[in-house]
Amino acid sequence: MKAILRNKWSYLAFGALLILLAIVPFTPRLDDYTMLMTFIAINTMVTVGLCLLMGYTGQVSLGQTAFYGIGAYVSAILSKTYGVNPWLAMLIAAAATGVFAYVIGFPIFRLRGNYLAMATLGLVLVVYVLFRELGEYTGGPDGMAGIPYLSIGGLAFKSRLAKYFLVWFFCLAILLVSQNIIRSRTGRALRAIHGSEPAAESVGIDLSRYKIKIFVLSAVYASIAGSLFVHTLRSVNPQPFGFMASVMIVTMAVVGGLASIWGALFGTAVVRILSNEVLLRFGGLDIIIYGVILMIVMILVPQGLFVGLRDTYERWRLKRTRKGAVT
Amino acid sequence: MRKWFYVLLAVVILAAAIPLAGVGCAEKESYKVGAIFAETGVNSSLGTPERQTVDMMVKKINDTGGISGHKLEVIAYDTKSDSNECALVTARLIEQDQVLAIIGPSSTGESNFIKQTILDSEIPLISCAAGATIVAAPNKWVFKTPQSDVLAVRELYKYMKGKGFTKIAILTDTGGYGKGGKTFLESEAASFGITIVTAETFDAAGTDMTAQLTNIKNTTAQAFVCWTTSQGAAIVAKNRTDINMTMPLFCSHGVANMTFINNAGSSANGVIFPAGKLLVADQLDDADPQKAVLLKYKTDFEEEYSGKTADTFGGHAYDALNMIVEALKEVGPDKAKIRDYIENEIKEWPGTGGMFNMSPDDHNGLTEGCFIMVEVKNGEWTWLKPS
Amino acid sequence: METGQFLQYLVSGLTMGSIYALVGLGFTIIFTVTGIINFAQGEFVMLGGMLSYILFTSFGLPSGLAILLSVVAAALVGIMLYLLGIRTARKASAVSLVVITIGASIFIRGVAGQIWTRDPVRPPYFSGSESLSFAGAYIQPQVLWIMGTALVAMIVLHVFFSYTMLGKALKACAISRAAAGLVGIDARAMALIAFALAAALGAIAGSVMAPHTTVSYESGVMLGLKGFVAAAIGGFKSHTLAFFGGLLVGLIESLTVAANWGPFQSEYADAVALIALLIILLIRSRRLSTEERAS
């Protein structure tokens, strides 16, 4: 446990999250948000990888949704068309996505800055076109429906609640694993890279190896999220995996705060709740308000909401310590 | 900067609290129906008239006493033409708003995407999208009001065969609507003695289709069919005259709104396509059972929204909501009973889309007769009456 | 294939290419001066087209005046975006600034759709709609306007940035803000000018292309994407390359449709153009990184 949770704050945050998750589906008014929470979990898995990637390598990747989509479609096709066990399908999808990310990671990370962003953008668009056009396998622009449930033993994850807990289980697992990675040797190497690439190189850290590692990891996370997505909705089509969706993931990551795992969760939750709950009440004005709020958040707290919160807390604590020292 | 941050945090928390505060307990009196239309995004030309129609109907119904004294409350959400969003708002309607039935979505892609959820949740849905796959078996709870794309293709081919066309080219958009059209254009061709010489595609959001048209121009095709909605079709029509193409252009029922004529200008003239009868409502024979419904819809819509013309898409929503309202009147607020009513009692039912005959095997209820052929002459819709 | 047919494909490709080039130039202007990728660039183009239509139709202004006003209005929007969005976000990283422009593009799109219309619209042609024919191909007069505007824009920008004081000052900011400050160049004023300029250029592009392509509140999305690609070919730094990059994208798309062979079909036109571009980028970056390592 000690290796996993850094300090009492991680414990507290984690505990608070667990309590929240446990309460929501069983409280009369809050249980309406079960489905929303489920989607937040799925999106967080995609965002986490991106937060780590962008936070530690400093590169913008617009390609997360490509991996999200590949995981989704591979799972869908294997489990529906070929009758493969959904769990196995998910595993195969994750493995395939990981390998794919590894292979294209090399040429992509040779590029820098805007070129890299362009390359990842190209990836998303090409993959999107393939999803749309390989109709025999993917069902074309309308996609496929009737994808089977995930199940353990004889019990299928069919009900709203079952899906909720299943998805959050994976999401929490991923968050913990990521937390662990950051505390590990790989994490230290990443932080060194984040601090200064030339310095990191000078102590013998192989930059591209770590960058690709993170890239592959984020791809696998996205793939798992994609698989869970199709088993929850039981349908798939190319739309959630296009360019705009990719931009949304980047937005979620940045709003929450990069290089921060909790930031990923926070950012995803804020953006999702904003676009779904607060704004649905305003009819046609909602995208206007959405745009405004996005701008305001980034202008006031450009390092991301969660990171901003953390920094504010740190400063407050520092002030208190100083005061205490003086008196 | 920190001060601002706290202000922002407070605003965000407050904003999040709004939905939790709620408006008090739900009125037990009103009948709640959900509506999910693509009011923004690529399908907004479908969703906007659909939403406007529903708003107009709710006003009219409640002003005249509601449904057997109960107020009709339509909770409408914008799917933003996005399947993901559509799934989310559907879940919200079912779980949070607890509606009795849902109308929409506006597109085939979105409808198919949520089909499983609807079947699992056991709530009746009347879609306003054209794809035949929406109501394909296994299907207990999903219905649709628009004429199926396959019927439109057959009506068009019947006309083209009658005019002696045997070799044609097809031009379809890469989205769901175009793909669906392409599938049927290809599968139905042989039975009308038509050969497709070449099949071109384009991005529905594209702005120049000259390359595709140049391909078509240089084949042996005698005519070509463009299967897309009015935005793309207007550009295709324009590009066609731009490159001096004389090959006749046929379109799908997707062009049946003024956007096509407004944007294609004089290039729209001569275009022929199958359409629902709404376009020529006043030219219909008084004996036609649809005439009354069509005129009522047209008058009510144009009275409510001066300056706009009623179109077939809004008509689909009109039919859908009317079916549900009728069911509610007869069987009350029970999802299963509403479903049963629609499946069994909607017979010889005149709607804007055609005469509906729903049955357990047919959740669309329309046959070829619901279409007429229309030609654009001098910027106006002209009915090509069968001779 | 006869000449006429081939020429027609070229015309189509160069038409779209010129449009992409114009949008791409807007990206390049802002990036060269401020280092920001302005995701709202496509929306400036949309504003140009929509406003020139609205002013002409609803307010009855003559075409020329409508276009002029729409360009001015767009420039104002660009300035506001800079002042409210970029300048106030002082300690923001490049990525955060990009997200701000994303928010701005959503906002502008939403407002346009809400206060005007969601239907696509078409302003009147500049000089009639009779196609001109040459060597078996047909070209619309409006297309000549589009191509001409793109070419003129590229030349003007090149001259402006290389030979005028203001242009050189703007470029200096791109190279080093601090150094520019030392020689008395106010980086913030330069950035403001860059945004206004890019917005104005976008609006000009929108006004000249809308009669040919129609415009809707959502037009900015796809145009922004294609323009981004065009600018990327120029490394976001070179106007000339962005111009030719845009033309290249347009041509590849058109010729892919024309070829209709193997994977080069109209369905894959977007993908083919992108893959070709990625290859170009990889080659470019190889050459660049060897240069970097050399220095």
Tab-separated table of N, CA, C and O in Angstrom, chain C residues 172-265:
chain	number	residue	atom	x	y	z
C	172	ALA	N	10.585	39.741	-36.007
C	172	ALA	CA	11.560	39.773	-34.918
C	172	ALA	C	10.968	39.197	-33.649
C	172	ALA	O	11.629	38.480	-32.888
C	173	CYS	N	9.702	39.476	-33.421
C	173	CYS	CA	9.048	38.943	-32.226
C	173	CYS	C	9.021	37.430	-32.242
C	173	CYS	O	9.111	36.779	-31.216
C	174	ALA	N	8.879	36.882	-33.445
C	174	ALA	CA	8.819	35.432	-33.555
C	174	ALA	C	10.141	34.816	-33.144
C	174	ALA	O	10.192	33.762	-32.532
C	175	ILE	N	11.208	35.490	-33.519
C	175	ILE	CA	12.522	34.924	-33.247
C	175	ILE	C	12.852	35.034	-31.774
C	175	ILE	O	13.253	34.086	-31.129
C	176	SER	N	12.689	36.218	-31.223
C	176	SER	CA	12.925	36.357	-29.794
C	176	SER	C	12.222	37.583	-29.251
C	176	SER	O	12.505	38.697	-29.646
C	177	ARG	N	11.315	37.326	-28.334
C	177	ARG	CA	10.570	38.445	-27.750
C	177	ARG	C	11.499	39.380	-26.995
C	177	ARG	O	11.399	40.588	-27.090
C	178	ALA	N	12.357	38.773	-26.229
C	178	ALA	CA	13.262	39.586	-25.400
C	178	ALA	C	14.149	40.456	-26.264
C	178	ALA	O	14.280	41.658	-26.036
C	179	ALA	N	14.727	39.827	-27.270
C	179	ALA	CA	15.621	40.585	-28.145
C	179	ALA	C	14.853	41.697	-28.843
C	179	ALA	O	15.333	42.821	-28.972
C	180	ALA	N	13.652	41.373	-29.279
C	180	ALA	CA	12.838	42.380	-29.955
C	180	ALA	C	12.564	43.538	-29.010
C	180	ALA	O	12.629	44.710	-29.389
C	181	GLY	N	12.279	43.190	-27.768
C	181	GLY	CA	12.016	44.223	-26.775
C	181	GLY	C	13.212	45.149	-26.613
C	181	GLY	O	13.077	46.361	-26.476
C	182	LEU	N	14.390	44.547	-26.652
C	182	LEU	CA	15.609	45.331	-26.491
C	182	LEU	C	15.769	46.390	-27.567
C	182	LEU	O	16.323	47.456	-27.309
C	183	VAL	N	15.307	46.052	-28.785
C	183	VAL	CA	15.440	47.076	-29.834
C	183	VAL	C	14.182	47.923	-29.946
C	183	VAL	O	13.957	48.579	-30.951
C	184	GLY	N	13.339	47.859	-28.920
C	184	GLY	CA	12.220	48.787	-28.871
C	184	GLY	C	10.954	48.313	-29.547
C	184	GLY	O	10.065	49.105	-29.824
C	185	ILE	N	10.862	47.028	-29.807
C	185	ILE	CA	9.637	46.521	-30.424
C	185	ILE	C	8.706	46.039	-29.318
C	185	ILE	O	9.084	45.244	-28.463
C	186	ASP	N	7.519	46.551	-29.347
C	186	ASP	CA	6.554	46.137	-28.340
C	186	ASP	C	5.893	44.841	-28.786
C	186	ASP	O	5.032	44.827	-29.652
C	187	ALA	N	6.322	43.737	-28.156
C	187	ALA	CA	5.837	42.425	-28.580
C	187	ALA	C	4.331	42.313	-28.487
C	187	ALA	O	3.683	41.663	-29.296
C	188	ARG	N	3.752	42.965	-27.464
C	188	ARG	CA	2.315	42.817	-27.296
C	188	ARG	C	1.554	43.528	-28.402
C	188	ARG	O	0.555	43.035	-28.913
C	189	ALA	N	2.049	44.682	-28.809
C	189	ALA	CA	1.389	45.377	-29.908
C	189	ALA	C	1.511	44.565	-31.176
C	189	ALA	O	0.578	44.483	-31.979
C	190	MET	N	2.662	43.953	-31.356
C	190	MET	CA	2.869	43.129	-32.539
C	190	MET	C	1.906	41.972	-32.569
C	190	MET	O	1.332	41.634	-33.601
C	191	ALA	N	1.715	41.356	-31.421
C	191	ALA	CA	0.808	40.220	-31.359
C	191	ALA	C	-0.605	40.653	-31.714
C	191	ALA	O	-1.325	39.960	-32.434
C	192	LEU	N	-0.976	41.820	-31.222
C	192	LEU	CA	-2.305	42.342	-31.526
C	192	LEU	C	-2.481	42.508	-33.027
C	192	LEU	O	-3.484	42.111	-33.612
C	193	ILE	N	-1.462	43.087	-33.643
C	193	ILE	CA	-1.525	43.293	-35.088
C	193	ILE	C	-1.629	41.956	-35.811
C	193	ILE	O	-2.392	41.803	-36.770
C	194	ALA	N	-0.863	40.989	-35.327
C	194	ALA	CA	-0.885	39.680	-35.974
C	194	ALA	C	-2.281	39.082	-35.953
C	194	ALA	O	-2.770	38.564	-36.952
C	195	PHE	N	-2.922	39.154	-34.793
C	195	PHE	CA	-4.268	38.592	-34.691
C	195	PHE	C	-5.241	39.323	-35.606
C	195	PHE	O	-6.067	38.704	-36.289
C	196	ALA	N	-5.137	40.647	-35.608
C	196	ALA	CA	-6.043	41.422	-36.457
C	196	ALA	C	-5.812	41.066	-37.914
C	196	ALA	O	-6.748	40.881	-38.690
C	197	LEU	N	-4.550	40.964	-38.285
C	197	LEU	CA	-4.194	40.663	-39.670
C	197	LEU	C	-4.709	39.284	-40.083
C	197	LEU	O	-5.317	39.117	-41.143
C	198	ALA	N	-4.457	38.295	-39.233
C	198	ALA	CA	-4.883	36.938	-39.561
C	198	ALA	C	-6.398	36.855	-39.675
C	198	ALA	O	-6.937	36.190	-40.562
C	199	ALA	N	-7.081	37.547	-38.768
C	199	ALA	CA	-8.541	37.526	-38.803
C	199	ALA	C	-9.040	38.193	-40.085
C	199	ALA	O	-9.949	37.680	-40.755
C	200	ALA	N	-8.428	39.323	-40.424
C	200	ALA	CA	-8.853	40.031	-41.632
C	200	ALA	C	-8.628	39.161	-42.860
C	200	ALA	O	-9.485	39.053	-43.737
C	201	LEU	N	-7.463	38.548	-42.926
C	201	LEU	CA	-7.160	37.677	-44.061
C	201	LEU	C	-8.169	36.532	-44.137
C	201	LEU	O	-8.673	36.180	-45.205
C	202	GLY	N	-8.466	35.953	-42.970
C	202	GLY	CA	-9.448	34.870	-42.929
C	202	GLY	C	-10.784	35.332	-43.473
C	202	GLY	O	-11.430	34.649	-44.265
C	203	ALA	N	-11.186	36.543	-43.061
C	203	ALA	CA	-12.480	37.042	-43.503
C	203	ALA	C	-12.485	37.302	-45.004
C	203	ALA	O	-13.474	37.049	-45.690
C	204	ILE	N	-11.366	37.807	-45.507
C	204	ILE	CA	-11.279	38.024	-46.961
C	204	ILE	C	-11.444	36.683	-47.665
C	204	ILE	O	-12.189	36.552	-48.638
C	205	ALA	N	-10.753	35.670	-47.143
C	205	ALA	CA	-10.860	34.338	-47.729
C	205	ALA	C	-12.301	33.877	-47.711
C	205	ALA	O	-12.825	33.383	-48.702
C	206	GLY	N	-12.951	34.045	-46.573
C	206	GLY	CA	-14.333	33.613	-46.442
C	206	GLY	C	-15.242	34.334	-47.411
C	206	GLY	O	-16.101	33.720	-48.044
C	207	SER	N	-15.060	35.632	-47.547
C	207	SER	CA	-15.935	36.406	-48.429
C	207	SER	C	-15.764	36.006	-49.876
C	207	SER	O	-16.730	35.959	-50.634
C	208	VAL	N	-14.532	35.719	-50.275
C	208	VAL	CA	-14.311	35.419	-51.682
C	208	VAL	C	-14.717	33.987	-52.025
C	208	VAL	O	-15.071	33.674	-53.153
C	209	MET	N	-14.697	33.095	-51.026
C	209	MET	CA	-15.022	31.720	-51.370
C	209	MET	C	-16.492	31.377	-51.171
C	209	MET	O	-17.004	30.481	-51.823
C	210	ALA	N	-17.174	32.113	-50.283
C	210	ALA	CA	-18.559	31.764	-49.975
C	210	ALA	C	-19.478	31.723	-51.189
C	210	ALA	O	-20.337	30.842	-51.275
C	211	PRO	N	-19.341	32.648	-52.150
C	211	PRO	CA	-20.235	32.545	-53.314
C	211	PRO	C	-20.057	31.244	-54.076
C	211	PRO	O	-20.978	30.762	-54.726
C	212	HIS	N	-18.893	30.657	-53.974
C	212	HIS	CA	-18.643	29.421	-54.718
C	212	HIS	C	-18.980	28.179	-53.913
C	212	HIS	O	-19.495	27.209	-54.443
C	213	THR	N	-18.677	28.200	-52.611
C	213	THR	CA	-18.813	26.990	-51.809
C	213	THR	C	-20.005	26.985	-50.861
C	213	THR	O	-20.260	25.978	-50.225
C	214	THR	N	-20.708	28.064	-50.732
C	214	THR	CA	-21.725	28.279	-49.688
C	214	THR	C	-21.011	28.274	-48.332
C	214	THR	O	-19.901	27.773	-48.211
C	215	VAL	N	-21.644	28.860	-47.342
C	215	VAL	CA	-21.008	28.934	-46.026
C	215	VAL	C	-22.070	28.687	-44.964
C	215	VAL	O	-23.234	29.044	-45.146
C	216	SER	N	-21.689	28.010	-43.897
C	216	SER	CA	-22.614	27.815	-42.790
C	216	SER	C	-21.844	28.013	-41.495
C	216	SER	O	-20.618	28.063	-41.501
C	217	TYR	N	-22.570	28.076	-40.396
C	217	TYR	CA	-21.896	28.390	-39.131
C	217	TYR	C	-20.839	27.350	-38.775
C	217	TYR	O	-19.950	27.621	-37.983
C	218	GLU	N	-20.953	26.165	-39.388
C	218	GLU	CA	-19.996	25.100	-39.083
C	218	GLU	C	-18.827	25.025	-40.052
C	218	GLU	O	-17.945	24.183	-39.895
C	219	SER	N	-18.839	25.900	-41.082
C	219	SER	CA	-17.810	25.799	-42.127
C	219	SER	C	-16.401	25.861	-41.567
C	219	SER	O	-15.489	25.264	-42.121
C	220	GLY	N	-16.240	26.585	-40.473
C	220	GLY	CA	-14.907	26.804	-39.948
C	220	GLY	C	-14.174	25.548	-39.526
C	220	GLY	O	-12.954	25.495	-39.542
C	221	VAL	N	-14.918	24.520	-39.130
C	221	VAL	CA	-14.286	23.314	-38.597
C	221	VAL	C	-13.400	22.643	-39.648
C	221	VAL	O	-12.205	22.454	-39.450
C	222	MET	N	-14.018	22.302	-40.777
C	222	MET	CA	-13.237	21.602	-41.792
C	222	MET	C	-12.162	22.499	-42.386
C	222	MET	O	-11.038	22.070	-42.620
C	223	LEU	N	-12.501	23.770	-42.612
C	223	LEU	CA	-11.528	24.684	-43.187
C	223	LEU	C	-10.344	24.877	-42.254
C	223	LEU	O	-9.193	24.921	-42.696
C	224	GLY	N	-10.628	24.972	-40.964
C	224	GLY	CA	-9.557	25.127	-39.990
C	224	GLY	C	-8.608	23.941	-40.060
C	224	GLY	O	-7.387	24.091	-40.047
C	225	LEU	N	-9.185	22.779	-40.150
C	225	LEU	CA	-8.376	21.563	-40.208
C	225	LEU	C	-7.478	21.547	-41.437
C	225	LEU	O	-6.278	21.325	-41.352
C	226	LYS	N	-8.076	21.840	-42.590
C	226	LYS	CA	-7.296	21.801	-43.825
C	226	LYS	C	-6.236	22.902	-43.834
C	226	LYS	O	-5.120	22.716	-44.297
C	227	GLY	N	-6.623	24.063	-43.316
C	227	GLY	CA	-5.676	25.173	-43.257
C	227	GLY	C	-4.510	24.832	-42.352
C	227	GLY	O	-3.359	25.167	-42.626
C	228	PHE	N	-4.827	24.153	-41.244
C	228	PHE	CA	-3.807	23.711	-40.305
C	228	PHE	C	-2.803	22.819	-41.026
C	228	PHE	O	-1.586	22.969	-40.884
C	229	VAL	N	-3.323	21.900	-41.822
C	229	VAL	CA	-2.448	21.004	-42.573
C	229	VAL	C	-1.565	21.797	-43.530
C	229	VAL	O	-0.354	21.574	-43.609
C	230	ALA	N	-2.170	22.760	-44.239
C	230	ALA	CA	-1.396	23.574	-45.187
C	230	ALA	C	-0.287	24.323	-44.464
C	230	ALA	O	0.864	24.347	-44.903
C	231	ALA	N	-0.637	24.914	-43.328
C	231	ALA	CA	0.361	25.671	-42.577
C	231	ALA	C	1.459	24.743	-42.065
C	231	ALA	O	2.634	25.113	-42.015
C	232	ALA	N	1.072	23.529	-41.700
C	232	ALA	CA	2.052	22.580	-41.172
C	232	ALA	C	3.101	22.250	-42.202
C	232	ALA	O	4.267	22.040	-41.878
C	233	ILE	N	2.685	22.201	-43.460
C	233	ILE	CA	3.655	21.919	-44.511
C	233	ILE	C	4.707	23.016	-44.545
C	233	ILE	O	5.878	22.779	-44.834
C	234	GLY	N	4.266	24.229	-44.221
C	234	GLY	CA	5.207	25.331	-44.187
C	234	GLY	C	5.910	25.443	-42.860
C	234	GLY	O	6.585	26.423	-42.578
C	235	GLY	N	5.740	24.411	-42.012
C	235	GLY	CA	6.355	24.451	-40.698
C	235	GLY	C	5.749	25.541	-39.832
C	235	GLY	O	6.312	25.923	-38.823
C	236	PHE	N	4.626	26.057	-40.229
C	236	PHE	CA	3.953	27.161	-39.552
C	236	PHE	C	4.776	28.428	-39.611
C	236	PHE	O	4.456	29.420	-38.968
C	237	LYS	N	5.859	28.388	-40.361
C	237	LYS	CA	6.713	29.578	-40.381
C	237	LYS	C	6.787	30.230	-41.754
C	237	LYS	O	6.930	31.430	-41.851
C	238	SER	N	6.712	29.410	-42.788
C	238	SER	CA	6.905	29.960	-44.120
C	238	SER	C	5.581	30.190	-44.823
C	238	SER	O	4.797	29.280	-45.025
C	239	HIS	N	5.341	31.445	-45.225
C	239	HIS	CA	4.090	31.751	-45.904
C	239	HIS	C	4.043	31.102	-47.270
C	239	HIS	O	3.030	30.589	-47.697
C	240	THR	N	5.188	31.164	-47.946
C	240	THR	CA	5.241	30.600	-49.290
C	240	THR	C	4.950	29.111	-49.267
C	240	THR	O	4.169	28.596	-50.052
C	241	LEU	N	5.563	28.424	-48.320
C	241	LEU	CA	5.349	26.986	-48.244
C	241	LEU	C	3.921	26.656	-47.834
C	241	LEU	O	3.352	25.679	-48.289
C	242	ALA	N	3.372	27.496	-46.971
C	242	ALA	CA	1.986	27.252	-46.568
C	242	ALA	C	1.079	27.376	-47.785
C	242	ALA	O	0.161	26.583	-47.976
C	243	PHE	N	1.371	28.376	-48.602
C	243	PHE	CA	0.590	28.585	-49.822
C	243	PHE	C	0.678	27.367	-50.717
C	243	PHE	O	-0.335	26.782	-51.108
C	244	PHE	N	1.901	26.957	-51.016
C	244	PHE	CA	2.041	25.796	-51.900
C	244	PHE	C	1.551	24.526	-51.236
C	244	PHE	O	1.042	23.613	-51.889
C	245	GLY	N	1.693	24.492	-49.917
C	245	GLY	CA	1.185	23.342	-49.180
C	245	GLY	C	-0.310	23.198	-49.358
C	245	GLY	O	-0.824	22.106	-49.594
C	246	GLY	N	-1.010	24.314	-49.246
C	246	GLY	CA	-2.453	24.285	-49.430
C	246	GLY	C	-2.819	23.801	-50.822
C	246	GLY	O	-3.695	22.942	-50.986
C	247	LEU	N	-2.119	24.347	-51.812
C	247	LEU	CA	-2.390	23.931	-53.189
C	247	LEU	C	-2.155	22.431	-53.343
C	247	LEU	O	-2.924	21.726	-54.000
C	248	LEU	N	-1.084	21.968	-52.706
C	248	LEU	CA	-0.751	20.548	-52.805
C	248	LEU	C	-1.869	19.684	-52.235
C	248	LEU	O	-2.284	18.701	-52.845
C	249	VAL	N	-2.372	20.064	-51.057
C	249	VAL	CA	-3.457	19.283	-50.448
C	249	VAL	C	-4.653	19.232	-51.382
C	249	VAL	O	-5.226	18.172	-51.642
C	250	GLY	N	-5.016	20.379	-51.928
C	250	GLY	CA	-6.156	20.427	-52.830
C	250	GLY	C	-5.947	19.540	-54.050
C	250	GLY	O	-6.835	18.793	-54.453
C	251	LEU	N	-4.746	19.623	-54.604
C	251	LEU	CA	-4.460	18.833	-55.801
C	251	LEU	C	-4.485	17.334	-55.507
C	251	LEU	O	-5.027	16.540	-56.269
C	252	ILE	N	-3.881	16.958	-54.383
C	252	ILE	CA	-3.883	15.535	-54.042
C	252	ILE	C	-5.309	15.028	-53.898
C	252	ILE	O	-5.664	13.955	-54.394
C	253	GLU	N	-6.144	15.810	-53.231
C	253	GLU	CA	-7.526	15.373	-53.048
C	253	GLU	C	-8.205	15.191	-54.390
C	253	GLU	O	-8.862	14.183	-54.647
C	254	SER	N	-8.035	16.193	-55.246
C	254	SER	CA	-8.713	16.135	-56.537
C	254	SER	C	-8.202	14.981	-57.382
C	254	SER	O	-8.981	14.237	-57.988
C	255	LEU	N	-6.893	14.809	-57.414
C	255	LEU	CA	-6.341	13.753	-58.263
C	255	LEU	C	-6.645	12.369	-57.722
C	255	LEU	O	-6.762	11.407	-58.471
C	256	THR	N	-6.781	12.252	-56.408
C	256	THR	CA	-7.167	10.958	-55.845
C	256	THR	C	-8.552	10.575	-56.341
C	256	THR	O	-8.795	9.427	-56.708
C	257	VAL	N	-9.457	11.544	-56.343
C	257	VAL	CA	-10.803	11.261	-56.847
C	257	VAL	C	-10.732	10.890	-58.312
C	257	VAL	O	-11.390	9.957	-58.774
C	258	ALA	N	-9.887	11.598	-59.047
C	258	ALA	CA	-9.784	11.352	-60.481
C	258	ALA	C	-9.229	9.968	-60.759
C	258	ALA	O	-9.676	9.264	-61.659
C	259	ALA	N	-8.244	9.573	-59.981
C	259	ALA	CA	-7.573	8.316	-60.247
C	259	ALA	C	-8.504	7.129	-60.093
C	259	ALA	O	-8.540	6.228	-60.929
C	260	ASN	N	-9.269	7.110	-59.026
C	260	ASN	CA	-10.249	6.039	-58.823
C	260	ASN	C	-9.648	4.655	-58.991
C	260	ASN	O	-10.231	3.771	-59.604
C	261	TRP	N	-8.491	4.488	-58.455
C	261	TRP	CA	-7.750	3.254	-58.684
C	261	TRP	C	-7.189	2.746	-57.380
C	261	TRP	O	-6.532	3.496	-56.659
C	262	GLY	N	-7.480	1.468	-57.068
C	262	GLY	CA	-6.936	0.874	-55.860
C	262	GLY	C	-7.366	1.656	-54.630
C	262	GLY	O	-8.542	1.973	-54.471
C	263	PRO	N	-6.406	1.939	-53.759
C	263	PRO	CA	-6.787	2.682	-52.555
C	263	PRO	C	-7.039	4.162	-52.833
C	263	PRO	O	-7.497	4.885	-51.964
C	264	PHE	N	-6.741	4.612	-54.042
C	264	PHE	CA	-6.896	6.034	-54.339
C	264	PHE	C	-8.300	6.309	-54.853
C	264	PHE	O	-8.516	6.593	-56.019
C	265	GLN	N	-9.278	6.164	-53.979
C	265	GLN	CA	-10.662	6.402	-54.350
C	265	GLN	C	-11.156	7.636	-53.634
C	265	GLN	O	-10.571	8.070	-52.666
